[in-house]
Tab-separated table of C-alpha atoms in Angstrom:
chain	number	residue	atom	x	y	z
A	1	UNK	CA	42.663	242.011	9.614
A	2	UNK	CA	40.072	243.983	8.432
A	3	UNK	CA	36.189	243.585	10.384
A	4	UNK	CA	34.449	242.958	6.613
A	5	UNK	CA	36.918	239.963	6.381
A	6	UNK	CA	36.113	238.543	10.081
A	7	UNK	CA	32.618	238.759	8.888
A	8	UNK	CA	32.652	236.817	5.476
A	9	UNK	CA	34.806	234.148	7.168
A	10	UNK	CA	32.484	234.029	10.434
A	11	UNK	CA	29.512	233.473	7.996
A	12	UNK	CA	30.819	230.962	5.707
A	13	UNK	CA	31.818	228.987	8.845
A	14	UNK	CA	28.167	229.758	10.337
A	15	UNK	CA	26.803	228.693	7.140
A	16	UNK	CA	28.558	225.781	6.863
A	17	UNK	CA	28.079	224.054	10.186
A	18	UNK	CA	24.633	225.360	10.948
A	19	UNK	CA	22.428	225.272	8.013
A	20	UNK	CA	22.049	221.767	7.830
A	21	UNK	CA	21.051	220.617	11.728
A	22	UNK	CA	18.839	223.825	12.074
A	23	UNK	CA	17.307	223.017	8.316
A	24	UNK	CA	16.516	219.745	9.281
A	25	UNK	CA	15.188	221.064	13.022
A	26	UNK	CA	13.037	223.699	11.286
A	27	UNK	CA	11.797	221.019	8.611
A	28	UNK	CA	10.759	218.063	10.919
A	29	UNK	CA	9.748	220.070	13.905
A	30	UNK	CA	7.375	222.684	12.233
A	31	UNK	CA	6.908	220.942	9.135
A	32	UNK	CA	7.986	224.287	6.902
A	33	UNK	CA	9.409	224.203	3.385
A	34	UNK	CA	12.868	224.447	2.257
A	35	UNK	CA	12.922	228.481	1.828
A	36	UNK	CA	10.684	229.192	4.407
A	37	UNK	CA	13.969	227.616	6.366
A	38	UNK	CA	16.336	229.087	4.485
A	39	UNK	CA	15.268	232.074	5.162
A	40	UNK	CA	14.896	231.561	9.178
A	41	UNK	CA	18.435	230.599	9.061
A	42	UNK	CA	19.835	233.400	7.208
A	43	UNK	CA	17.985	235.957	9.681
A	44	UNK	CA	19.784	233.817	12.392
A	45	UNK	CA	23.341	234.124	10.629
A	46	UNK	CA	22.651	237.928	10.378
A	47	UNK	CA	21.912	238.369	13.892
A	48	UNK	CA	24.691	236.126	15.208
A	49	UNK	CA	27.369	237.961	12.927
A	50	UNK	CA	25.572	241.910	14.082
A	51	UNK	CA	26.151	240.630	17.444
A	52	UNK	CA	29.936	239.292	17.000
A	53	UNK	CA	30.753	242.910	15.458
A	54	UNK	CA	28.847	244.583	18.436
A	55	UNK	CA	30.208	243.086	21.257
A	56	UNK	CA	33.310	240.859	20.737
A	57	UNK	CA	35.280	242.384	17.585
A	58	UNK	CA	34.858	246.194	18.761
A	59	UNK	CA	36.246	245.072	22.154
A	60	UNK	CA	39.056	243.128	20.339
A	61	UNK	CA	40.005	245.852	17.592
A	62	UNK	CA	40.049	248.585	20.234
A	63	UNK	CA	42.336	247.027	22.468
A	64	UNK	CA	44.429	246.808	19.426
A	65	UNK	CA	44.969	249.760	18.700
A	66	UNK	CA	45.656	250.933	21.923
């Protein structure tokens, strides 16, 4: 399986089971609007899937190859 694949599939499941708590937490805690939020959680999805592909898939894929 191709890393671009990993990624859209990691991020749809990211998107799906984080954007609403961490909307909500973002919303109630520090009273911010709905794309200030949006856009808080997106940044976090970006970082979370840079660091998948850094650390965990390039260890996986090049132990498959091998």
């Amino acid at each position: 399986m191709n890393t671009a694949t990993i990624d859209i599939i990691v991020a749809i499941i990211l998107i799906i089971f984080v954007n609403n708590p961490l909307l909500q937490f973002l919303q109630k805690s520090f009273g911010m609007n709905f794309v200030i939020s949006e856009i808080i959680i997106a940044i976090i999805i970006i970082v979370l899937i840079y660091l998948l592909n850094k650390f965990v898939l390039k260890r996986v894929f090049a132990n498959k190859s091998k």
